[in-house]
Amino acid sequence: MTGKIIGTGSYIPDTRWDNNVLAGMMDTSDEWIRERTGIVSRHIADKSTVSEMACEAAKKALEDAHESDDTFSADDIDVIIVCTLASDVLLPAVSCLVAEKIGASKAFCYDLNAACSGFLFAYNTCVSYMNSGLVKNALIIGAEKLSDQVDWSDRGTAILFGDGAGAAIVKATDGNAHMVMHSDGSRYDALTLLTGKKMYMDGQKVFRFALKSVPEVIEELLLGADMKKSDVDMYVLHQANKRIIEGVAKRLGEDMEKFPMNLSEYGNTSSASIPILLDELKRGGAIRSGMNIVMAGFGAGLSWGAATITV
Ligand code: ACO
C-alpha cells in the first residue's frame, strides 16, 4: 500500500512584504537577501491565525479531492494531522478544529511538530497507518505563522520566514511505499523556539546540515526503493533557501529543472512549504498522474527525511 495525493489546497495571506519592506525595518537589503537566499517576498498573516489558515487550506484540498472523485466527502477522512511548530490553539489539537470546520466527524485528529520536516513526517505516518490497515484516507496539513515567532531585529533569521498553510488528502492505493526519517537531538540547539522567546538559528550550521543530509537521505531512499536517479521525475524539497536546493541538486548530479521552487514568493513557511508547492504544481498541471516524485524535508531537531509520493 502507498498513499496517493488526490487533493491539495493552500492558503496564502494577502499581505505581502518584499525585501524592501524588511530593509526599512533592519540593516539589510533586497540584493543581500536575493543573493544569499533567493527570497524576494514573504506573506504575513496579519489577519489570520494558524488554525484559520489550516482550516482554509483543508477546505480547498477537500474541494479538490471532490472534484476528481465526486463520491469523496469529509466523512471518508479517517485521520487529520496538522503540522505546526507554534499554533494559536494548544488545546485541543488544531486538527480537531479542522475536523469540525469541514465536517470530518469520523476522523481521529492530532497535531505533529517536526518543524520543517513536519509535512514529510505526517505523510510517512499516514502511509504507515495505511499499510497497517488503520486508515484509508488522511488529511495532512502544514500551517505556520512564523511572523509571530521571529525576532524582527535579527536580520540573520527573520528575512527567511513567511506565513501560510498547505494541505493534502492522501488515499490508500496499491503500490509500495518508500520512506526514510531521521532525527539528531544532539544538534537541537542549532534552531530553537523556547517558550516565551523568539526563534534562534545558527544559520551556517543549519545550512551545512541541509547540504549534507538531504542528498544523503535521498540516496538512502532511492537505494531502499531500488530506484535510480534517472527514474525520478521531480524532487519536491522543503523550500528553505535557493542555495540549499541548488547545492542538493549539484551533489545529486541532477538537473535544477527537476527541483521546482516557489520560495522567492513565500520564503520559508516551514511545514507548510511542501504542501503549498504541491498545490501550486498540481493546479498548474506540472504534476501529472504516474510521475515519480521524491519529497524531502529537513529542519529543526535536527530532523530530516524523504519519501516517494504518488499523485
Ligand atoms: N542582511 C545583510 N547582511 C546580513 C544579513 C542580512 N539579512 N544577515 C547576515 N548578514 C551578514 C552577517 O552579519 C555577516 O556579516 P560579517 O561578515 O560582517 O560578520 C555576513 O552577512 C555573512 O553572514 P553569514 O551568516 O555567514 O551568511 P550566510 O551566507 O551563511 O547566509 C543564511 C545566512 C541565509 C541564514 C544562511 O546561513 C542560511 O540560509 N542558512 C540556512 C537557514 C535555513 O534554511 N533555516 C531553516 C531550516 S528549516 C526549519 O526547520 C525552520
CSV table of C-alpha atoms and ligand atoms in Angstrom, one decimal:
chain,number,residue,atom,x,y,z
A,1,MET,CA,0.0,0.0,0.0
A,2,THR,CA,1.1,3.5,-0.6
A,3,GLY,CA,-0.5,7.0,-0.3
A,4,LYS,CA,-1.8,8.8,-3.4
A,5,ILE,CA,-2.4,12.5,-3.1
A,6,ILE,CA,-5.9,13.0,-4.5
A,7,GLY,CA,-6.5,16.6,-3.4
A,8,THR,CA,-4.4,19.7,-2.5
A,9,GLY,CA,-5.2,23.1,-1.2
A,10,SER,CA,-3.4,26.1,0.2
A,11,TYR,CA,-3.9,29.4,2.0
A,12,ILE,CA,-1.6,32.4,1.4
A,13,PRO,CA,-2.3,35.5,3.4
A,14,ASP,CA,-2.8,38.7,1.3
A,15,THR,CA,-0.3,40.9,3.0
A,16,ARG,CA,3.0,40.7,1.0
A,17,TRP,CA,6.3,42.1,2.3
A,18,ASP,CA,9.0,42.3,-0.3
A,19,ASN,CA,12.6,42.6,0.7
A,20,ASN,CA,12.5,46.4,0.6
A,21,VAL,CA,9.9,46.3,3.5
A,22,LEU,CA,12.4,44.4,5.6
A,23,ALA,CA,15.2,46.8,4.5
A,24,GLY,CA,13.1,49.5,6.2
A,25,MET,CA,12.9,47.5,9.4
A,26,MET,CA,16.5,46.2,9.8
A,27,ASP,CA,20.0,46.6,8.4
A,28,THR,CA,19.6,44.5,5.2
A,29,SER,CA,19.0,44.9,1.5
A,30,ASP,CA,17.0,43.4,-1.3
A,31,GLU,CA,20.3,42.5,-3.0
A,32,TRP,CA,21.7,40.6,0.0
A,33,ILE,CA,18.5,38.6,0.6
A,34,ARG,CA,18.0,37.7,-3.0
A,35,GLU,CA,21.7,36.7,-3.5
A,36,ARG,CA,22.0,34.6,-0.2
A,37,THR,CA,18.6,33.0,-0.2
A,38,GLY,CA,16.7,33.5,-3.5
A,39,ILE,CA,13.8,35.1,-1.5
A,40,VAL,CA,12.1,38.1,-2.9
A,41,SER,CA,9.0,38.4,-0.7
A,42,ARG,CA,7.0,36.6,2.1
A,43,HIS,CA,3.3,36.8,3.0
A,44,ILE,CA,2.3,37.8,6.5
A,45,ALA,CA,-0.8,36.5,8.3
A,46,ASP,CA,-1.7,39.8,10.0
A,47,LYS,CA,-5.4,39.0,9.9
A,48,SER,CA,-5.4,35.2,10.3
A,49,THR,CA,-4.3,32.6,12.8
A,50,VAL,CA,-2.6,29.2,12.3
A,51,SER,CA,-5.8,27.4,12.9
A,52,GLU,CA,-7.8,29.6,10.5
A,53,MET,CA,-5.2,29.1,7.8
A,54,ALA,CA,-5.2,25.3,8.4
A,55,CYS,CA,-9.0,25.2,8.0
A,56,GLU,CA,-8.9,27.3,4.8
A,57,ALA,CA,-6.2,25.0,3.2
A,58,ALA,CA,-8.1,21.9,4.3
A,59,LYS,CA,-11.4,23.1,2.7
A,60,LYS,CA,-9.7,23.7,-0.6
A,61,ALA,CA,-8.0,20.3,-0.5
A,62,LEU,CA,-11.3,18.7,0.2
A,63,GLU,CA,-12.9,20.5,-2.7
A,64,ASP,CA,-10.1,19.4,-5.0
A,65,ALA,CA,-10.4,15.8,-3.9
A,66,HIS,CA,-14.2,16.0,-4.5
A,67,GLU,CA,-13.6,17.4,-8.0
A,68,SER,CA,-11.6,14.4,-9.1
A,69,ASP,CA,-13.9,11.9,-7.3
A,70,ASP,CA,-17.4,13.3,-6.7
A,71,THR,CA,-18.2,10.5,-4.2
A,72,PHE,CA,-15.4,11.6,-1.9
A,73,SER,CA,-16.5,13.6,1.1
A,74,ALA,CA,-15.3,14.7,4.5
A,75,ASP,CA,-16.9,11.6,6.0
A,76,ASP,CA,-14.3,9.5,4.2
A,77,ILE,CA,-11.4,11.0,6.1
A,78,ASP,CA,-10.1,8.7,8.8
A,79,VAL,CA,-7.3,10.8,10.2
A,80,ILE,CA,-6.3,14.5,10.3
A,81,ILE,CA,-2.8,15.5,11.2
A,82,VAL,CA,-1.9,19.2,11.4
A,83,CYS,CA,1.8,20.0,11.4
A,84,THR,CA,2.8,23.3,13.1
A,85,LEU,CA,5.6,24.5,15.2
A,86,ALA,CA,3.6,27.1,17.1
A,87,SER,CA,-0.2,27.4,17.0
A,88,ASP,CA,-2.6,29.9,18.4
A,89,VAL,CA,-4.5,26.8,19.8
A,90,LEU,CA,-2.6,24.5,22.1
A,91,LEU,CA,-5.5,22.5,23.4
A,92,PRO,CA,-7.2,20.7,21.8
A,93,ALA,CA,-5.2,19.9,18.7
A,94,VAL,CA,-5.8,22.3,15.7
A,95,SER,CA,-6.7,19.2,13.7
A,96,CYS,CA,-9.9,18.8,15.9
A,97,LEU,CA,-10.9,22.3,14.9
A,98,VAL,CA,-10.3,21.4,11.2
A,99,ALA,CA,-12.4,18.3,11.6
A,100,GLU,CA,-15.3,20.4,13.0
A,101,LYS,CA,-15.0,23.1,10.2
A,102,ILE,CA,-15.0,20.6,7.3
A,103,GLY,CA,-17.4,18.1,8.9
A,104,ALA,CA,-14.9,15.2,9.1
A,105,SER,CA,-16.8,13.6,12.0
A,106,LYS,CA,-15.2,10.2,11.7
A,107,ALA,CA,-11.6,11.3,11.7
A,108,PHE,CA,-9.2,10.9,14.7
A,109,CYS,CA,-7.1,14.0,15.0
A,110,TYR,CA,-3.8,15.2,16.4
A,111,ASP,CA,-1.1,17.7,15.7
A,112,LEU,CA,2.5,16.9,15.0
A,113,ASN,CA,5.6,19.1,15.4
A,114,ALA,CA,8.7,18.1,13.5
A,115,ALA,CA,9.4,21.7,12.4
A,116,CYS,CA,10.2,22.0,8.7
A,117,SER,CA,10.1,18.2,8.3
A,118,GLY,CA,6.5,18.1,9.6
A,119,PHE,CA,4.7,17.5,6.4
A,120,LEU,CA,7.1,14.8,5.3
A,121,PHE,CA,6.8,13.1,8.7
A,122,ALA,CA,3.0,13.4,8.6
A,123,TYR,CA,2.9,11.8,5.1
A,124,ASN,CA,5.1,8.9,6.2
A,125,THR,CA,2.9,8.5,9.3
A,126,CYS,CA,-0.4,8.3,7.4
A,127,VAL,CA,1.1,6.0,4.8
A,128,SER,CA,2.3,3.7,7.6
A,129,TYR,CA,-1.3,3.7,9.0
A,130,MET,CA,-2.5,2.8,5.5
A,131,ASN,CA,-0.1,-0.2,5.5
A,132,SER,CA,-1.3,-1.3,8.9
A,133,GLY,CA,-4.9,-1.1,7.7
A,134,LEU,CA,-5.9,1.5,10.2
A,135,VAL,CA,-6.9,4.2,7.7
A,136,LYS,CA,-7.9,4.6,4.1
A,137,ASN,CA,-7.9,8.3,3.7
A,138,ALA,CA,-5.9,11.0,5.5
A,139,LEU,CA,-5.9,14.8,5.6
A,140,ILE,CA,-2.5,16.2,6.3
A,141,ILE,CA,-1.8,20.0,6.7
A,142,GLY,CA,1.2,22.2,7.3
A,143,ALA,CA,0.2,25.6,8.8
A,144,GLU,CA,2.6,28.2,10.2
A,145,LYS,CA,2.6,31.8,11.3
A,146,LEU,CA,6.3,32.3,11.7
A,147,SER,CA,6.0,36.1,11.6
A,148,ASP,CA,4.9,35.8,15.2
A,149,GLN,CA,7.9,33.7,16.1
A,150,VAL,CA,10.9,35.5,14.6
A,151,ASP,CA,12.7,38.4,16.2
A,152,TRP,CA,12.3,41.2,13.6
A,153,SER,CA,15.5,42.8,14.7
A,154,ASP,CA,17.5,39.5,13.9
A,155,ARG,CA,18.5,40.0,10.3
A,156,GLY,CA,20.2,36.6,10.1
A,157,THR,CA,16.9,34.8,10.7
A,158,ALA,CA,13.8,37.0,10.2
A,159,ILE,CA,14.5,37.5,6.5
A,160,LEU,CA,13.9,33.8,5.7
A,161,PHE,CA,10.5,33.1,7.0
A,162,GLY,CA,6.9,33.6,5.9
A,163,ASP,CA,3.3,32.5,6.8
A,164,GLY,CA,0.8,30.2,5.1
A,165,ALA,CA,-0.8,26.8,5.0
A,166,GLY,CA,-1.0,23.8,2.7
A,167,ALA,CA,-3.0,20.6,2.8
A,168,ALA,CA,-3.2,17.3,1.0
A,169,ILE,CA,-5.7,14.5,1.0
A,170,VAL,CA,-4.0,11.1,0.8
A,171,LYS,CA,-5.8,7.9,-0.2
A,172,ALA,CA,-4.5,4.4,0.3
A,173,THR,CA,-3.6,2.9,-3.1
A,174,ASP,CA,-1.9,-0.3,-4.3
A,175,GLY,CA,1.8,0.1,-4.6
A,176,ASN,CA,5.0,0.1,-2.4
A,177,ALA,CA,5.6,3.0,0.0
A,178,HIS,CA,9.2,4.1,0.4
A,179,MET,CA,10.2,6.4,3.3
A,180,VAL,CA,13.1,7.4,5.4
A,181,MET,CA,13.1,9.6,8.6
A,182,HIS,CA,15.9,10.7,10.9
A,183,SER,CA,16.4,13.0,13.9
A,184,ASP,CA,19.5,14.1,15.7
A,185,GLY,CA,18.7,15.6,19.1
A,186,SER,CA,22.4,16.2,19.8
A,187,ARG,CA,22.1,19.2,17.5
A,188,TYR,CA,18.8,20.5,18.8
A,189,ASP,CA,20.4,23.9,19.7
A,190,ALA,CA,21.0,24.8,16.0
A,191,LEU,CA,17.4,26.0,15.7
A,192,THR,CA,15.2,26.6,18.7
A,193,LEU,CA,12.0,28.4,19.7
A,194,LEU,CA,11.9,28.3,23.5
A,195,THR,CA,8.7,29.2,25.4
A,196,GLY,CA,8.5,33.0,25.8
A,197,LYS,CA,11.4,33.5,23.4
A,198,LYS,CA,11.8,34.2,19.7
A,199,MET,CA,13.3,31.8,17.1
A,200,TYR,CA,17.1,31.3,17.4
A,201,MET,CA,19.0,29.9,14.4
A,202,ASP,CA,22.7,29.1,13.8
A,203,GLY,CA,22.2,29.7,10.0
A,204,GLN,CA,25.5,28.3,8.9
A,205,LYS,CA,25.1,25.1,11.0
A,206,VAL,CA,21.6,24.5,9.5
A,207,PHE,CA,23.0,25.3,6.0
A,208,ARG,CA,25.8,22.8,6.3
A,209,PHE,CA,23.5,20.1,7.8
A,210,ALA,CA,21.0,20.5,4.9
A,211,LEU,CA,23.6,20.4,2.2
A,212,LYS,CA,25.0,17.1,3.6
A,213,SER,CA,21.9,15.4,4.9
A,214,VAL,CA,19.4,16.0,2.2
A,215,PRO,CA,21.3,14.4,-0.7
A,216,GLU,CA,22.3,11.5,1.6
A,217,VAL,CA,18.7,10.8,2.7
A,218,ILE,CA,17.6,11.0,-1.0
A,219,GLU,CA,20.3,8.5,-1.9
A,220,GLU,CA,19.2,6.3,1.0
A,221,LEU,CA,15.6,6.4,-0.1
A,222,LEU,CA,16.4,5.6,-3.7
A,223,LEU,CA,18.6,2.7,-2.7
A,224,GLY,CA,15.8,1.3,-0.5
A,225,ALA,CA,13.3,1.8,-3.3
A,226,ASP,CA,15.6,0.2,-5.9
A,227,MET,CA,15.3,3.3,-8.0
A,228,LYS,CA,17.9,5.2,-10.0
A,229,LYS,CA,18.0,9.0,-10.1
A,230,SER,CA,17.0,8.8,-13.7
A,231,ASP,CA,13.7,7.2,-12.6
A,232,VAL,CA,12.9,10.4,-10.6
A,233,ASP,CA,10.8,13.0,-12.5
A,234,MET,CA,10.7,15.6,-9.8
A,235,TYR,CA,12.1,16.4,-6.3
A,236,VAL,CA,9.8,18.4,-4.1
A,237,LEU,CA,12.0,19.8,-1.3
A,238,HIS,CA,11.3,21.9,1.7
A,239,GLN,CA,11.6,25.5,0.5
A,240,ALA,CA,14.3,26.9,2.8
A,241,ASN,CA,16.8,28.6,0.6
A,242,LYS,CA,17.6,28.6,-3.1
A,243,ARG,CA,21.3,27.9,-2.4
A,244,ILE,CA,20.4,24.8,-0.4
A,245,ILE,CA,18.2,23.4,-3.2
A,246,GLU,CA,20.9,24.2,-5.8
A,247,GLY,CA,23.5,22.6,-3.6
A,248,VAL,CA,21.4,19.4,-3.2
A,249,ALA,CA,20.8,19.2,-7.0
A,250,LYS,CA,24.6,19.6,-7.6
A,251,ARG,CA,25.5,16.9,-5.0
A,252,LEU,CA,23.0,14.5,-6.5
A,253,GLY,CA,24.2,15.4,-10.0
A,254,GLU,CA,20.7,16.2,-11.0
A,255,ASP,CA,19.3,19.0,-13.3
A,256,MET,CA,17.9,22.0,-11.5
A,257,GLU,CA,14.8,21.6,-13.7
A,258,LYS,CA,13.7,18.7,-11.6
A,259,PHE,CA,13.6,20.9,-8.5
A,260,PRO,CA,10.6,23.3,-8.6
A,261,MET,CA,10.7,26.3,-6.3
A,262,ASN,CA,8.4,28.9,-5.0
A,263,LEU,CA,10.4,30.3,-2.1
A,264,SER,CA,11.1,33.5,-4.0
A,265,GLU,CA,7.4,34.5,-3.4
A,266,TYR,CA,6.7,32.9,0.1
A,267,GLY,CA,10.1,32.5,1.8
A,268,ASN,CA,10.4,29.5,4.2
A,269,THR,CA,7.0,28.6,5.5
A,270,SER,CA,8.4,25.6,7.5
A,271,SER,CA,5.9,22.6,7.5
A,272,ALA,CA,3.6,24.5,5.0
A,273,SER,CA,6.2,24.9,2.3
A,274,ILE,CA,6.0,21.4,0.7
A,275,PRO,CA,2.1,21.2,0.6
A,276,ILE,CA,1.9,24.8,-0.7
A,277,LEU,CA,4.3,23.9,-3.5
A,278,LEU,CA,2.5,20.6,-4.2
A,279,ASP,CA,-0.8,22.5,-4.5
A,280,GLU,CA,0.7,25.0,-7.0
A,281,LEU,CA,2.3,22.3,-9.1
A,282,LYS,CA,-0.9,20.2,-9.2
A,283,ARG,CA,-3.1,23.2,-10.1
A,284,GLY,CA,-0.6,24.4,-12.6
A,285,GLY,CA,-0.5,21.0,-14.3
A,286,ALA,CA,3.2,20.4,-13.6
A,287,ILE,CA,2.4,17.2,-11.6
A,288,ARG,CA,0.7,14.5,-13.7
A,289,SER,CA,-0.6,11.1,-12.7
A,290,GLY,CA,2.1,8.4,-12.8
A,291,MET,CA,5.1,10.7,-12.2
A,292,ASN,CA,7.8,9.5,-9.8
A,293,ILE,CA,8.2,12.3,-7.2
A,294,VAL,CA,10.6,12.4,-4.3
A,295,MET,CA,9.7,14.6,-1.4
A,296,ALA,CA,12.3,15.7,1.2
A,297,GLY,CA,12.0,17.7,4.4
A,298,PHE,CA,14.6,19.0,6.8
A,299,GLY,CA,14.8,21.4,9.7
A,300,ALA,CA,14.9,21.9,13.5
A,301,GLY,CA,15.5,18.8,15.7
A,302,LEU,CA,17.6,18.4,13.7
A,303,SER,CA,15.2,16.3,11.6
A,304,TRP,CA,15.2,15.2,8.0
A,305,GLY,CA,13.6,12.6,5.8
A,306,ALA,CA,12.4,11.7,2.3
A,307,ALA,CA,9.6,9.7,0.7
A,308,THR,CA,8.4,8.7,-2.8
A,309,ILE,CA,5.0,10.1,-3.4
A,310,THR,CA,2.2,9.0,-5.8
A,311,VAL,CA,-0.1,11.5,-7.5
B,1,ACO,N1,21.4,41.4,5.5
B,1,ACO,C1,22.7,41.8,5.4
B,1,ACO,N2,23.7,41.2,6.0
B,1,ACO,C2,23.5,40.1,6.7
B,1,ACO,C3,22.2,39.6,6.9
B,1,ACO,C4,21.1,40.3,6.2
B,1,ACO,N3,19.8,39.9,6.3
B,1,ACO,N4,22.2,38.5,7.7
B,1,ACO,C5,23.5,38.3,8.0
B,1,ACO,N5,24.3,39.3,7.4
B,1,ACO,C6,25.7,39.5,7.4
B,1,ACO,C7,26.3,38.8,8.7
B,1,ACO,O1,26.3,39.7,9.8
B,1,ACO,C8,27.8,38.6,8.2
B,1,ACO,O2,28.5,39.8,8.3
B,1,ACO,P1,30.0,39.8,8.7
B,1,ACO,O3,30.7,39.0,7.6
B,1,ACO,O4,30.3,41.3,8.7
B,1,ACO,O5,30.1,39.1,10.0
B,1,ACO,C9,27.6,38.3,6.7
B,1,ACO,O6,26.3,38.8,6.3
B,1,ACO,C10,27.6,36.8,6.4
B,1,ACO,O7,26.8,36.1,7.3
B,1,ACO,P2,26.5,34.6,7.3
B,1,ACO,O8,25.7,34.2,8.4
B,1,ACO,O9,27.9,33.9,7.0
B,1,ACO,O10,25.7,34.5,5.9
B,1,ACO,P3,25.3,33.2,5.1
B,1,ACO,O11,25.9,33.2,3.8
B,1,ACO,O12,25.6,31.9,5.9
B,1,ACO,O13,23.8,33.3,5.0
B,1,ACO,C11,21.7,32.5,5.9
B,1,ACO,C12,22.9,33.4,6.1
B,1,ACO,C13,21.0,33.0,4.7
B,1,ACO,C14,20.8,32.5,7.1
B,1,ACO,C15,22.2,31.0,5.6
B,1,ACO,O14,23.1,30.6,6.6
B,1,ACO,C16,21.1,30.0,5.5
B,1,ACO,O15,20.3,30.1,4.6
B,1,ACO,N6,21.1,29.0,6.4
B,1,ACO,C17,20.0,28.0,6.4
B,1,ACO,C18,18.9,28.5,7.2
B,1,ACO,C19,17.6,27.7,7.0
B,1,ACO,O16,17.3,27.2,5.9
B,1,ACO,N7,16.9,27.5,8.1
B,1,ACO,C20,15.7,26.9,8.1
B,1,ACO,C21,15.8,25.4,8.2
B,1,ACO,S1,14.3,24.7,8.2
B,1,ACO,C22,13.4,24.9,9.8
B,1,ACO,O17,13.3,23.9,10.4
B,1,ACO,C23,12.9,26.2,10.2
